[in-house]
């Protein structure tokens, strides 16, 4: 096995490890969010991370309709309708109509939804700072290689996912 092949194998092994660690992190992310919300006396919290991300999307773009949310989150309109109805029922969002378009419904955050949005934003800033800190040890050239690798890997994974459709 050549040195380049050994390096490829090491990269592959590390990539698989990364996927497993990330999967485990995603499984605990909502629990972490819930525990912080509880510590901050936020009484009602969505139980699914996708619902939290929908609150985040609405908070960043309100007023926004189902189509806008579906496009921003890369989810189906049916999924957005289902999650939106649940968030409406739980009091995290409100539906409104625009003066110039009485047919279309738009989402806005309720006061409870704004608390979730603000907490999510704060945690997102912390995660971004942690990620940037991890990258601080790399040169600009190395960062460009990492960027290209992640971009190529994403395209590869997406194309394999789309093969099954």
PDB file of N, CA and C in Angstrom, residues 56-64 94 98 106-110 114 117:
ATOM      1  N   UNK A  56     -36.681  28.975  14.539  1.00  0.00           N
ATOM      2  CA  UNK A  56     -35.539  29.804  14.161  1.00  0.00           C
ATOM      3  C   UNK A  56     -35.753  30.413  12.775  1.00  0.00           C
ATOM      4  N   UNK A  57     -36.207  29.629  11.838  1.00  0.00           N
ATOM      5  CA  UNK A  57     -36.452  30.102  10.477  1.00  0.00           C
ATOM      6  C   UNK A  57     -37.513  31.201  10.475  1.00  0.00           C
ATOM      7  N   UNK A  58     -38.591  30.991  11.199  1.00  0.00           N
ATOM      8  CA  UNK A  58     -39.657  31.997  11.269  1.00  0.00           C
ATOM      9  C   UNK A  58     -39.120  33.270  11.912  1.00  0.00           C
ATOM     10  N   UNK A  59     -38.368  33.113  13.010  1.00  0.00           N
ATOM     11  CA  UNK A  59     -37.818  34.274  13.700  1.00  0.00           C
ATOM     12  C   UNK A  59     -36.895  35.107  12.827  1.00  0.00           C
ATOM     13  N   UNK A  60     -36.162  34.465  11.949  1.00  0.00           N
ATOM     14  CA  UNK A  60     -35.239  35.183  11.072  1.00  0.00           C
ATOM     15  C   UNK A  60     -35.934  35.834   9.889  1.00  0.00           C
ATOM     16  N   UNK A  61     -37.113  35.318   9.498  1.00  0.00           N
ATOM     17  CA  UNK A  61     -37.741  35.776   8.254  1.00  0.00           C
ATOM     18  C   UNK A  61     -39.179  36.246   8.417  1.00  0.00           C
ATOM     19  N   UNK A  62     -39.677  36.363   9.630  1.00  0.00           N
ATOM     20  CA  UNK A  62     -41.099  36.678   9.774  1.00  0.00           C
ATOM     21  C   UNK A  62     -41.455  38.031   9.192  1.00  0.00           C
ATOM     22  N   UNK A  63     -42.645  38.132   8.618  1.00  0.00           N
ATOM     23  CA  UNK A  63     -43.602  37.060   8.391  1.00  0.00           C
ATOM     24  C   UNK A  63     -43.168  36.198   7.207  1.00  0.00           C
ATOM     25  N   UNK A  64     -43.407  34.900   7.336  1.00  0.00           N
ATOM     26  CA  UNK A  64     -42.999  33.959   6.290  1.00  0.00           C
ATOM     27  C   UNK A  64     -44.093  32.912   6.130  1.00  0.00           C
ATOM     28  N   UNK A  94     -47.931  32.224  15.638  1.00  0.00           N
ATOM     29  CA  UNK A  94     -49.260  32.740  15.298  1.00  0.00           C
ATOM     30  C   UNK A  94     -49.350  32.775  13.785  1.00  0.00           C
ATOM     31  N   UNK A  98     -51.704  38.824   5.359  1.00  0.00           N
ATOM     32  CA  UNK A  98     -51.190  40.129   4.957  1.00  0.00           C
ATOM     33  C   UNK A  98     -52.345  40.947   4.382  1.00  0.00           C
ATOM     34  N   UNK A 106     -49.354  33.534   6.916  1.00  0.00           N
ATOM     35  CA  UNK A 106     -47.958  33.768   7.267  1.00  0.00           C
ATOM     36  C   UNK A 106     -47.754  33.467   8.745  1.00  0.00           C
ATOM     37  N   UNK A 107     -46.576  33.008   9.056  1.00  0.00           N
ATOM     38  CA  UNK A 107     -46.242  32.709  10.451  1.00  0.00           C
ATOM     39  C   UNK A 107     -45.450  33.853  11.062  1.00  0.00           C
ATOM     40  N   UNK A 108     -45.738  34.083  12.345  1.00  0.00           N
ATOM     41  CA  UNK A 108     -44.966  34.988  13.207  1.00  0.00           C
ATOM     42  C   UNK A 108     -44.776  34.259  14.535  1.00  0.00           C
ATOM     43  N   UNK A 109     -43.754  34.656  15.258  1.00  0.00           N
ATOM     44  CA  UNK A 109     -43.517  34.033  16.561  1.00  0.00           C
ATOM     45  C   UNK A 109     -44.403  34.659  17.623  1.00  0.00           C
ATOM     46  N   UNK A 110     -44.882  33.826  18.526  1.00  0.00           N
ATOM     47  CA  UNK A 110     -45.579  34.295  19.717  1.00  0.00           C
ATOM     48  C   UNK A 110     -44.495  34.687  20.734  1.00  0.00           C
ATOM     49  N   UNK A 114     -40.631  33.440  20.696  1.00  0.00           N
ATOM     50  CA  UNK A 114     -39.480  34.349  20.713  1.00  0.00           C
ATOM     51  C   UNK A 114     -38.455  33.914  21.763  1.00  0.00           C
ATOM     52  N   UNK A 117     -36.599  31.112  20.155  1.00  0.00           N
ATOM     53  CA  UNK A 117     -35.762  31.670  19.106  1.00  0.00           C
ATOM     54  C   UNK A 117     -34.502  32.304  19.692  1.00  0.00           C
TER      55      UNK A 117
END
